[in-house]
Coordinates of C-alpha atoms and ligand atoms in Angstrom, one line a residue:
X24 CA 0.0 0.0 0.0
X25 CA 1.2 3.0 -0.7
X26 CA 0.2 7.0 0.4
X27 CA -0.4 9.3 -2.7
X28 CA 1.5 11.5 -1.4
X29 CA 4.2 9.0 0.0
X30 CA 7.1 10.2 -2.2
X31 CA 6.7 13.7 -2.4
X32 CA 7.2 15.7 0.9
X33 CA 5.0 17.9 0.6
X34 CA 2.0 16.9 -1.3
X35 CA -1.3 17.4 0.2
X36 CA -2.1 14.3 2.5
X37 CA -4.6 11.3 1.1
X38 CA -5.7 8.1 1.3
X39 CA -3.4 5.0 1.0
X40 CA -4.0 2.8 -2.4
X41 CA -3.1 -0.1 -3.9
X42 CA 0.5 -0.1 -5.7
X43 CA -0.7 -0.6 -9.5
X44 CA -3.8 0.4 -8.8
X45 CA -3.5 3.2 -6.3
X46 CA -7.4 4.4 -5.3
X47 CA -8.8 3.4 -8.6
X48 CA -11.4 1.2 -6.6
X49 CA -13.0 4.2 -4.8
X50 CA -13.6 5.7 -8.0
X51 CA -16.7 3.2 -8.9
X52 CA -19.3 5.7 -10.2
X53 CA -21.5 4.8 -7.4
X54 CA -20.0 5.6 -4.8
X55 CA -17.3 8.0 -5.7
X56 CA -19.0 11.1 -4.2
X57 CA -19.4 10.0 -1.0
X58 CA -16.0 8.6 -0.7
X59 CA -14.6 11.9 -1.8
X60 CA -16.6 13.4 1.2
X61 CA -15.2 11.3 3.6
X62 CA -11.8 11.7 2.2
X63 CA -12.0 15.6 2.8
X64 CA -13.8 15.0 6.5
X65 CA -10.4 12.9 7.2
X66 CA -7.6 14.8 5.0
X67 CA -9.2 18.4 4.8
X68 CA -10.3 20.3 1.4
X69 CA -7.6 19.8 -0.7
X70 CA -6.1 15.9 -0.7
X71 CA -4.7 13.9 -3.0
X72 CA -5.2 10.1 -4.9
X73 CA -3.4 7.9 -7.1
X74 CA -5.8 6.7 -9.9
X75 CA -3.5 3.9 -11.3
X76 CA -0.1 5.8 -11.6
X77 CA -1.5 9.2 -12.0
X78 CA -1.7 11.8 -8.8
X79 CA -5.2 13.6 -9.1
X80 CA -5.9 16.6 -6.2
X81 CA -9.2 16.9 -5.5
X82 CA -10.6 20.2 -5.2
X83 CA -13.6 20.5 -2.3
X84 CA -15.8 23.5 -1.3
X85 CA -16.1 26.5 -3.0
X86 CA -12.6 28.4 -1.3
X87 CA -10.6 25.4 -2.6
X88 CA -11.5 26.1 -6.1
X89 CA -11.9 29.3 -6.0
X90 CA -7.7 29.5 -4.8
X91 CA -6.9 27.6 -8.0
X92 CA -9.4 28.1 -10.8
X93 CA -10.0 32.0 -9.8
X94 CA -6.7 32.7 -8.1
X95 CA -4.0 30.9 -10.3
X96 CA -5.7 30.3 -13.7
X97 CA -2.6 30.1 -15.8
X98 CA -1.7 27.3 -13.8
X99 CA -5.0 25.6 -13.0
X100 CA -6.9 26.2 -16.8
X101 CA -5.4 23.5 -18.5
X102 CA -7.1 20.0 -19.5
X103 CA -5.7 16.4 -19.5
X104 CA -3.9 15.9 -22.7
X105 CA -5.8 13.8 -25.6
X106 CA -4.8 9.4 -25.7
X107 CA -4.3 9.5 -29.4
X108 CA -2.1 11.7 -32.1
X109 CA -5.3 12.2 -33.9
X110 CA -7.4 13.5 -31.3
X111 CA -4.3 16.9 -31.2
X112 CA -7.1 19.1 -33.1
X113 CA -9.5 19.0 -29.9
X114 CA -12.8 21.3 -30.0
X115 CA -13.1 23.4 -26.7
X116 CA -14.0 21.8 -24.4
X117 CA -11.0 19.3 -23.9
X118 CA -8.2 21.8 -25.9
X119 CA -5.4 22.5 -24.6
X120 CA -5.2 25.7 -22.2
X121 CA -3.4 28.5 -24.7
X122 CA -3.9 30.5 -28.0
X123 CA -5.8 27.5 -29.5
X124 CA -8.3 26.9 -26.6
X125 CA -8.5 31.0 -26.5
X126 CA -9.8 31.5 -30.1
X127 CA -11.9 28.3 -30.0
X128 CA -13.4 29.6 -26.8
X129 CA -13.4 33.4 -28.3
X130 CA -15.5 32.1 -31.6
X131 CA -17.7 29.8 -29.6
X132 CA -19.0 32.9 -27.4
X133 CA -19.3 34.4 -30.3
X134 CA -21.0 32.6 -32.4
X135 CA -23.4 31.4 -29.0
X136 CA -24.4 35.4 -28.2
X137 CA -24.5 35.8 -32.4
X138 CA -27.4 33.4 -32.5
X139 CA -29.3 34.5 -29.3
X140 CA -27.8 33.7 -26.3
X141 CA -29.0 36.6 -24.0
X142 CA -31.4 38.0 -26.5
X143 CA -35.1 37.8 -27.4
X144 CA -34.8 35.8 -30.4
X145 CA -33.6 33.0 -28.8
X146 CA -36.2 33.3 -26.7
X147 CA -38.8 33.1 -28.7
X148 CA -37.2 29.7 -30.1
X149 CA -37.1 28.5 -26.5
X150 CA -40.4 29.2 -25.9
X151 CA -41.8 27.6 -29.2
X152 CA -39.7 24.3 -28.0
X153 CA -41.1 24.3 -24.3
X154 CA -44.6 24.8 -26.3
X155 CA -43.7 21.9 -28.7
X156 CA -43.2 19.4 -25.9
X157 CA -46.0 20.6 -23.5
X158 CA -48.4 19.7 -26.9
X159 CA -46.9 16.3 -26.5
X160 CA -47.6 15.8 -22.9
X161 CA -51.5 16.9 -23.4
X162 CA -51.6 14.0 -25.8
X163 CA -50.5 12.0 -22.8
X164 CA -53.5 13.0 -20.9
X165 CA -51.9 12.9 -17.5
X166 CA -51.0 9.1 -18.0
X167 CA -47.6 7.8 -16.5
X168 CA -44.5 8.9 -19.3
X169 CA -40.7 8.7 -18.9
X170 CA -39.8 11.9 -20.4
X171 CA -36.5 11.5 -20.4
X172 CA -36.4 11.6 -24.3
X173 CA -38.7 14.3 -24.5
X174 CA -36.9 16.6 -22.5
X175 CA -33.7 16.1 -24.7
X176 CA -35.4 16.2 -27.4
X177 CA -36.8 20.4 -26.7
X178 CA -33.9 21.0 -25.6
X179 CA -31.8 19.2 -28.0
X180 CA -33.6 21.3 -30.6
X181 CA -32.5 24.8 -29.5
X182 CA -29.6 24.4 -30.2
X183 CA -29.9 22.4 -33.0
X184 CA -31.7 25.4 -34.2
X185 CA -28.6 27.6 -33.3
X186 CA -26.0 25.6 -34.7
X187 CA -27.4 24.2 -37.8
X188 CA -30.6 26.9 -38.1
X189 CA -33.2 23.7 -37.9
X190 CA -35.2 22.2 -35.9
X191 CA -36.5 18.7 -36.1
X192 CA -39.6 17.0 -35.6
X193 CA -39.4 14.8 -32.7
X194 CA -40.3 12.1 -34.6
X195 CA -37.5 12.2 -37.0
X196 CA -35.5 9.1 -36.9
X197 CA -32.4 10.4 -37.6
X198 CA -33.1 13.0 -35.1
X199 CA -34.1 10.1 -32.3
X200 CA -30.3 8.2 -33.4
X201 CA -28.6 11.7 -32.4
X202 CA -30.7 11.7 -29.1
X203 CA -29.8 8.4 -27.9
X204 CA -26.1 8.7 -29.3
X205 CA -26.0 11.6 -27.1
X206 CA -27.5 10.5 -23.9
X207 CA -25.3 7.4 -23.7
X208 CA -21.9 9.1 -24.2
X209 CA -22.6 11.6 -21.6
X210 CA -23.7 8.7 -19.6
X211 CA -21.4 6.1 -18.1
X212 CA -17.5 6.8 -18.5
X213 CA -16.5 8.8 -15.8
X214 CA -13.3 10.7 -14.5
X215 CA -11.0 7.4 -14.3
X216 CA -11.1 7.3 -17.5
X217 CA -9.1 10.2 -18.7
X218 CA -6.1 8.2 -17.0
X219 CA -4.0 6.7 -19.8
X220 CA -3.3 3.6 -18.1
X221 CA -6.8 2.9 -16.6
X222 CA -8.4 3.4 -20.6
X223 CA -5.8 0.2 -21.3
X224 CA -7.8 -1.9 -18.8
X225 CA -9.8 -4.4 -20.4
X226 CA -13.1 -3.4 -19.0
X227 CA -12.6 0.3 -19.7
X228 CA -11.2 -0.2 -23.5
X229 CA -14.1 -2.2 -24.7
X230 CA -16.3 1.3 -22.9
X231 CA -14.0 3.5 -24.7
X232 CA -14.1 1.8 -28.6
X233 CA -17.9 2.1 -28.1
X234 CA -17.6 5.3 -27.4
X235 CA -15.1 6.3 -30.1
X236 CA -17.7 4.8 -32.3
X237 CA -20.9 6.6 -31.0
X238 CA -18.6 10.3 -31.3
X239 CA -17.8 9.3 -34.9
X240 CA -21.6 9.1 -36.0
X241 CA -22.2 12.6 -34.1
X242 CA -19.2 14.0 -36.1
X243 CA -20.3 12.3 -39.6
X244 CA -23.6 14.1 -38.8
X245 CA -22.2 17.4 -38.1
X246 CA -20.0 16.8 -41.4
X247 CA -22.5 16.6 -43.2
X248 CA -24.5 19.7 -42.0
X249 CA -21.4 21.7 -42.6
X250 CA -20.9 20.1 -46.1
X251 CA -24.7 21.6 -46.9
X252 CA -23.8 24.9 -45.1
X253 CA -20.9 25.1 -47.6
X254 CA -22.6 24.7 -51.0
X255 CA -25.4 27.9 -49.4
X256 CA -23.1 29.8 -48.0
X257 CA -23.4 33.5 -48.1
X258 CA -21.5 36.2 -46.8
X259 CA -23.5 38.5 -46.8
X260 CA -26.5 36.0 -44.9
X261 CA -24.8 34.1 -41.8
X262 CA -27.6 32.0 -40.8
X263 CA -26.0 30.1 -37.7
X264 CA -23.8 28.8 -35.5
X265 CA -21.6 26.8 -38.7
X266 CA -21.8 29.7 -40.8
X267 CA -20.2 32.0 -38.2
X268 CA -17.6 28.6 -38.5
X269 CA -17.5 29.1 -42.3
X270 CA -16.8 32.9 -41.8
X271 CA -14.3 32.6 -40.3
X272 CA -12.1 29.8 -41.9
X273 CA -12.9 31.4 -45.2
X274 CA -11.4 34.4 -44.1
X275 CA -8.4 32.7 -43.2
X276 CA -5.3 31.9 -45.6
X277 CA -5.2 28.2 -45.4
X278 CA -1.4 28.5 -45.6
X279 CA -0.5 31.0 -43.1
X280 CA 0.7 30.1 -39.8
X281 CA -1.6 32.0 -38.5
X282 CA -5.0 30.2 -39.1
X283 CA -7.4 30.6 -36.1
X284 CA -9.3 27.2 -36.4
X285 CA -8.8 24.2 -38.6
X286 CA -11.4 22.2 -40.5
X287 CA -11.3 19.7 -38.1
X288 CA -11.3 22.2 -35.4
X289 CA -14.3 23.6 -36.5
X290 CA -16.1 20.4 -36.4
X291 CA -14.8 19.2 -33.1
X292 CA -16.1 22.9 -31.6
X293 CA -19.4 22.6 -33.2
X294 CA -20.0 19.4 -32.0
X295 CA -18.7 20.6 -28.1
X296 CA -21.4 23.1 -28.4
X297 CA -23.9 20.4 -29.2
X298 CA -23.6 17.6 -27.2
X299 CA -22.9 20.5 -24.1
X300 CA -26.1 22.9 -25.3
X301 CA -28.3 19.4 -25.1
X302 CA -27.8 17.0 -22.7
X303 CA -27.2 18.9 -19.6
X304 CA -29.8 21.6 -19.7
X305 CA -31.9 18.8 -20.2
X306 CA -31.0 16.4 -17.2
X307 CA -31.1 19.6 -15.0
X308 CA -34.8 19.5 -16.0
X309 CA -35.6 16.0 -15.5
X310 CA -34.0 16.4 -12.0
X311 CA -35.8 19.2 -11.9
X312 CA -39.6 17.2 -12.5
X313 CA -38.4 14.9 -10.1
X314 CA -38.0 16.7 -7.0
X315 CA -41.1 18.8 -8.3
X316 CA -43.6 15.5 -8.1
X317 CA -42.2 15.0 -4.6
X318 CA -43.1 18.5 -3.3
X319 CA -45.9 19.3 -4.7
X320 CA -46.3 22.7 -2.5
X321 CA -42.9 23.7 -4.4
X322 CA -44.9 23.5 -7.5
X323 CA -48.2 25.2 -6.1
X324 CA -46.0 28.7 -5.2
X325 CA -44.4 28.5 -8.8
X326 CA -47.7 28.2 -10.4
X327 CA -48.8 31.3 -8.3
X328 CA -46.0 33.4 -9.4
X329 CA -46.0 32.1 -13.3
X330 CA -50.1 32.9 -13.2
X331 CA -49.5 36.6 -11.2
X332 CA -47.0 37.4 -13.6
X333 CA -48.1 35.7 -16.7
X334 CA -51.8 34.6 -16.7
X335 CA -52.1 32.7 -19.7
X336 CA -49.6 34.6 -21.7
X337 CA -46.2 32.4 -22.5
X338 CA -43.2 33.4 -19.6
X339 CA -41.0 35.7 -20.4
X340 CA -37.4 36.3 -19.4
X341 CA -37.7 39.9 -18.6
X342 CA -39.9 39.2 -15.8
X343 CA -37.6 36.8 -14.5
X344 CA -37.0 39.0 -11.5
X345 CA -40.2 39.6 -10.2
X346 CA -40.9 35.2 -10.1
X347 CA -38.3 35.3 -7.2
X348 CA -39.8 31.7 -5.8
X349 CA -39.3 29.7 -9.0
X350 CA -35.8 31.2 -9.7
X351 CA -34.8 29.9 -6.3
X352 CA -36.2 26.9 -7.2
X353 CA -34.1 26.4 -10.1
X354 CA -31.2 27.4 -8.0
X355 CA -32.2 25.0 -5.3
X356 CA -32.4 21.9 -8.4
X357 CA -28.4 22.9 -10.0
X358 CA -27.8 22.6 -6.0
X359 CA -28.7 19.7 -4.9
X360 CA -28.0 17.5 -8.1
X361 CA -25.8 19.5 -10.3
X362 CA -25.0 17.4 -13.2
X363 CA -21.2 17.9 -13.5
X364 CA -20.6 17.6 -10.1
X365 CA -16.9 16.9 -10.7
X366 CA -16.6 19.4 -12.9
X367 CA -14.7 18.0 -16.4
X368 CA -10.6 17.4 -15.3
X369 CA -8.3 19.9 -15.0
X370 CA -4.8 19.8 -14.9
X371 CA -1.6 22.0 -14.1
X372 CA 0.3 23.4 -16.5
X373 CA 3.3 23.7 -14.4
X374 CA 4.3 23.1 -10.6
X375 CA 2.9 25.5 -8.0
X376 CA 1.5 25.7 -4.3
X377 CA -1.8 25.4 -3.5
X378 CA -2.3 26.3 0.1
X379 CA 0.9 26.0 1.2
X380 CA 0.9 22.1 -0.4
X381 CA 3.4 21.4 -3.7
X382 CA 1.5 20.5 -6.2
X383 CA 3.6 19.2 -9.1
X384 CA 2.9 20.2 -13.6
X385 CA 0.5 17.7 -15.4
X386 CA -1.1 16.9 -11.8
X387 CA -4.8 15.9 -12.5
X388 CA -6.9 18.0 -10.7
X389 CA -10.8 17.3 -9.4
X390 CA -12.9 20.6 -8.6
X391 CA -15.3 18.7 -6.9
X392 CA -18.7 21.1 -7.4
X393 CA -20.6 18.9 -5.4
X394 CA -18.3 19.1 -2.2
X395 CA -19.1 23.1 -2.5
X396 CA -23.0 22.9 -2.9
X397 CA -23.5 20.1 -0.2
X398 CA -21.5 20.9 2.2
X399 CA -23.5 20.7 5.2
X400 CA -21.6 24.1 6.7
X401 CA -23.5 26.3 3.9
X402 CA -26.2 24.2 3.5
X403 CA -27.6 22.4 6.7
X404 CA -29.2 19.5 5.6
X405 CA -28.0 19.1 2.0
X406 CA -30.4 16.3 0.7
X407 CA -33.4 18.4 1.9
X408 CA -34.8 20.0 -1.4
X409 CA -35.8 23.7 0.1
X410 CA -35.9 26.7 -2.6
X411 CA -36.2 29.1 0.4
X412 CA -32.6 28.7 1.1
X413 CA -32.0 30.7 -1.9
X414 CA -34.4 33.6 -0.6
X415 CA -33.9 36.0 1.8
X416 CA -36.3 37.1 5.0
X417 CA -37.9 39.7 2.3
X418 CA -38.3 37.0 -0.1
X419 CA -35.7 38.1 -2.3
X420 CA -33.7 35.8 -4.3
X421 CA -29.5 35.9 -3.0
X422 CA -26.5 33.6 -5.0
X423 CA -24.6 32.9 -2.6
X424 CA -20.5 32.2 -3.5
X425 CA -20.6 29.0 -3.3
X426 CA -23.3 28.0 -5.6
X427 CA -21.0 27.3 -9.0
X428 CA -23.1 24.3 -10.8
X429 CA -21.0 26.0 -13.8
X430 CA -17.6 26.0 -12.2
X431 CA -15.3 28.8 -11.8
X432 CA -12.5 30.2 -13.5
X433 CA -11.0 30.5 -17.4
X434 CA -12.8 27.5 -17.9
X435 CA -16.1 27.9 -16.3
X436 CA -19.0 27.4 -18.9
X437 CA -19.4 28.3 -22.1
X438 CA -23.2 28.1 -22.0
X439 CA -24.5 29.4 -18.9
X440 CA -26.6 32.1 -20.1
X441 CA -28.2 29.8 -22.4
X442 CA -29.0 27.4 -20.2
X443 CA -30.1 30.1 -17.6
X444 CA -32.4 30.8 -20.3
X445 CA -34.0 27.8 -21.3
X446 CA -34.4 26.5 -17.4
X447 CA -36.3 29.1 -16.9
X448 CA -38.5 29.5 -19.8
X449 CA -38.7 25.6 -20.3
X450 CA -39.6 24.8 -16.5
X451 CA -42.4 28.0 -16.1
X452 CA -43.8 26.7 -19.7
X453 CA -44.8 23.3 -18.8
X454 CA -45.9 24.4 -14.4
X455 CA -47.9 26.9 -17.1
X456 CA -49.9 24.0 -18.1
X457 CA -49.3 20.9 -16.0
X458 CA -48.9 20.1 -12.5
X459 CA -46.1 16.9 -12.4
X460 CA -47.1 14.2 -10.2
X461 CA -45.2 10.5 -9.0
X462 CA -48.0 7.7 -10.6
X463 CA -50.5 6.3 -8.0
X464 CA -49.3 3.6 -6.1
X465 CA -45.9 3.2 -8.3
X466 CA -42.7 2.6 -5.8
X467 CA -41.0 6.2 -5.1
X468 CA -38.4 6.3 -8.0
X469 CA -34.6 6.5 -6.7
X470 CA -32.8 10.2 -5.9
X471 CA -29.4 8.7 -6.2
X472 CA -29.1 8.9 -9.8
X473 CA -26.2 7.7 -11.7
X474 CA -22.8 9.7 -12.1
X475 CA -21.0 9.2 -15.9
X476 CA -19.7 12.5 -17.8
X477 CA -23.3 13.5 -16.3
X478 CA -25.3 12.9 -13.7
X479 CA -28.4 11.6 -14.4
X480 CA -31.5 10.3 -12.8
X481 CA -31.9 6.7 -12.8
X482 CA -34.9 6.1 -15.3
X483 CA -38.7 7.1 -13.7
X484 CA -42.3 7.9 -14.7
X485 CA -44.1 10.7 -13.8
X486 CA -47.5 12.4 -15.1
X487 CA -48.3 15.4 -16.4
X488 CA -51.8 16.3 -15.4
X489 CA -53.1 18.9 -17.3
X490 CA -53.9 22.7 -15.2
X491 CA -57.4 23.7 -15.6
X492 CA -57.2 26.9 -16.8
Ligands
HEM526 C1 -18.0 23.5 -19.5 C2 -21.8 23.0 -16.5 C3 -24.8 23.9 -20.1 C4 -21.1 24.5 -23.1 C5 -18.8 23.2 -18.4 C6 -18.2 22.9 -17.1 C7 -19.3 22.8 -16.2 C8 -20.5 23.0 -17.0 C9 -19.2 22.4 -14.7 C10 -16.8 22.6 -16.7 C11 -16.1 23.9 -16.3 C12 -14.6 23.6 -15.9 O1 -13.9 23.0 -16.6 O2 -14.3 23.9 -14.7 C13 -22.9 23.2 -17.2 C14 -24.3 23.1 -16.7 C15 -25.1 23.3 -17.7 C16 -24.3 23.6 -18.9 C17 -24.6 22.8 -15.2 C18 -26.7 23.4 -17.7 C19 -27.5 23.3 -16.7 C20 -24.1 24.2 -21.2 C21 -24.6 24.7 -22.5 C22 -23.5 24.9 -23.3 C23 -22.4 24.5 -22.6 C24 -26.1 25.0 -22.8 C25 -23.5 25.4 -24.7 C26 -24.2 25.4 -25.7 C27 -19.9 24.3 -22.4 C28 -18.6 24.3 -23.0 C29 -17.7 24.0 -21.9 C30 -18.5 23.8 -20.7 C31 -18.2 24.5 -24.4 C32 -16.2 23.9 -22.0 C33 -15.6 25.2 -21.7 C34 -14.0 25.2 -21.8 O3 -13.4 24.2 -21.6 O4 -13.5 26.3 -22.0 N1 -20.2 23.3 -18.3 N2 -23.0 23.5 -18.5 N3 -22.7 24.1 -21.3 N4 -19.8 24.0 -21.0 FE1 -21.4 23.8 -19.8

């Protein structure tokens, strides 16, 4: 057995592993979040782990990461390198930290506020999806649905509407493949797995071909959206998120040294934005429908603010403020199951000291969300679901500094006014028109959800019973 930090004098302390192994076996999926708790109970709020050969530091409550991400970012911003020569060319979300993670980044906020993000257009978009899927539940008639599929599939649609300037009907099969493509890579997987030497396990290969495989058919899609975006492109008429992409590498000399983004680039980015922009808006919602059916009071003071403010007219952002109750509901849902809730890995791009500790270059580093958000000393109770928490004694809505569902730093997300936007318009559309409710007699489903590159809730039916209005 070894220490993590046995060889290294001043490393921050940890939990002894196994010698080839090192803590691999605490980082099983289910029950990695708790074992990282009691890890920081014993060994404080920043520790360290071998995963196979590799030392990770693990990042817990929000002052931890705040020290690195926020307070050394050109040490902290940088991502674990890629396992193959091919995969150099990342998009954004794994590149490299420097110039080529900075213009990818630079475009992608571009082209995101280009095509709506903060603005009423968008809106309207949002709005017309939350509509589309609310037309589906009255179909339902308040019977028991899973809408798992649903869910991604409104949300999916934004911004398939942004990046490729269509929507699709939910029906579509090739629309349905993308949907279940995309669920099951974000699902399953986990952190281990950005190790080198734990991908060369048996059991972990065999994960990762499948999912080479499954990547491949969302890039041959977004190929061939760009390949018809080429043979229409105009100019003068930039339609979306790909022809802000076209814009700019036709601008660019294809021989100069300095190119901002390459083809492959370009595609990589685009389909970051996409598999981002769907599936985690959308499993903040089905979270969100969850704990909704279990409190139903929680759902009675939203649908007094939405009908105060709205009556029968569809909810609109610039009224956020005044529905104080349902914003700190949505707060209250990223809270309690935030659906990165290890954040994606970090690394250090050269050797520093982190609160007095050494930490070494190319250390892989956890900001563990979750740690910040649960932690019973700034939120008693943590697995009680209570939106007042997020309201003050007037009833004003406060954000307090450790609520960072979107991490912190150079990195922190790309999408979070989006996704602000559609949580809000999507959940006040359908409390609009439904109250959600768990099916008579059916067991309570499970809370504990399952952790992959998201965290999900474990499949459940719920029923959407029509509001009289
Ligand atoms: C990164 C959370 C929605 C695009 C991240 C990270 C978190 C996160 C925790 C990692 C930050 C870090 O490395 O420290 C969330 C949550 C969402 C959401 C909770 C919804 C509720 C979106 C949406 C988009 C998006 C809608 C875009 C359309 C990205 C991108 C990155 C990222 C591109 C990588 C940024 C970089 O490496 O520079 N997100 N996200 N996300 N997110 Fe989101």
């Amino acid at each position: 057995l070894l220490g993590a930090g046995s060889r290294q004098k001043n490393l921050p302390p940890g939990p002894r592993g196994l010698r080839l192994l090192g803590n691999l076996l605490s980082f099983r999926p289910s029950h990695l979040l708790s074992n990282l708790a009691a890890w920081r109970q014993q060994y404080g709020d920043v520790f360290c782990v071998r995963i196979a050969n590799k030392l990770v530091v693990v990042l817990n409550g929000h002052k931890a990461i705040q020290d690195a991400l926020v307070k050394q970012p050109e040490v902290f911003s940088d991502r674990p390198p890629p396992f193959r020569d091919s995969d150099k060319d990342q998009g954004v979300a794994m590149a490299q930290y420097g110039e080529d993670w900075k213009v990818k980044r630079r475009l992608g906020l571009t082209a995101l506020r280009q095509f709506g993000m903060g603005k009423r257009s968008l809106e309207g978009k949002i709005t017309e999806e939350a509509r589309s899927v609310c037309d589906v539940l009255v179909e339902k008639n308040g019977t028991a649905t899973d809408m798992s599929l649903l869910l991604s599939n409104g949300v999916s649609n934004v911004i398939c509407a942004m990046s490729f300037g269509e929507r699709f009907d939910y029906n579509d099969m090739e629309f349905q493949r993308l949907m279940r493509l995309m669920s099951e890579l974000v699902s399953g997987g986990g952190v281990a797995r950005f190790i080198p030497l734990v991908r060369k396990l048996p059991s972990f290969k065999k994960d990762q071909e499948s999912r080479i495989r499954m990547s491949q058919e969302v890039i041959d899609f977004i190929k061939a959206k760009i390949k018809e975006h080429k043979e229409t492109f105009d100019p003068a008429d930039i339609r979306d998120i790909i022809d802000v992409y076209l814009m700019e590498t036709q601008q660019q000399n294809p021989d100069e040294a300095d190119r901002t983004i390459s083809e492959i680039g370009m595609i990589n980015t685009v389909r970051d934005l996409f598999i981002a922009g769907a599936e985690t808006t959308a499993t903040t919602l089905k979270w969100g429908l969850l704990y909704l059916a279990r409190h139903l009071e929680v759902q009675r003071k939203i649908q007094e603010e939405i009908d105060r403010e709205f009556g029968a007219s569809p909810p609109a952002l610039s009224q956020r403020g005044k529905l104080p109750y349902t914003e700190a509901t949505i707060l209250e849902i990223q809270r309690i199951r935030p659906i990165v809730p290890l954040s994606v890995p970090h690394t250090t791009s050269t050797a520093t000291v982190l609160r007095g500790f050494d930490i070494p270059g190319n250390t892989f580093v956890i900001p563990n969300l979750w740690s910040a958000m649960m932690d019973p000393a700034v939120t008693p109770d943590p697995e009680t679901f209570n939106p007042g928490r997020f309201l003050d004694e007037n009833g004003s809505l406060v954000r307090p500094e450790w609520f960072i569902p979107f991490s912190l730093g150079r990195r922190q997300c790309l999408g979070e006014q989006l996704a602000k936007m559609e949580l809000f318009i999507f959940l006040a559309t359908l409390l609009q028109h439904f109250t959600f409710k768990l099916p008579d007699g059916a067991a309570a489903p499970s809370m504990k959800g399952s952790l992959g590159i998201v965290f999900a809730p474990k499949a459940y039916q719920i029923c959407a019973v029509p509001r009289d209005d």
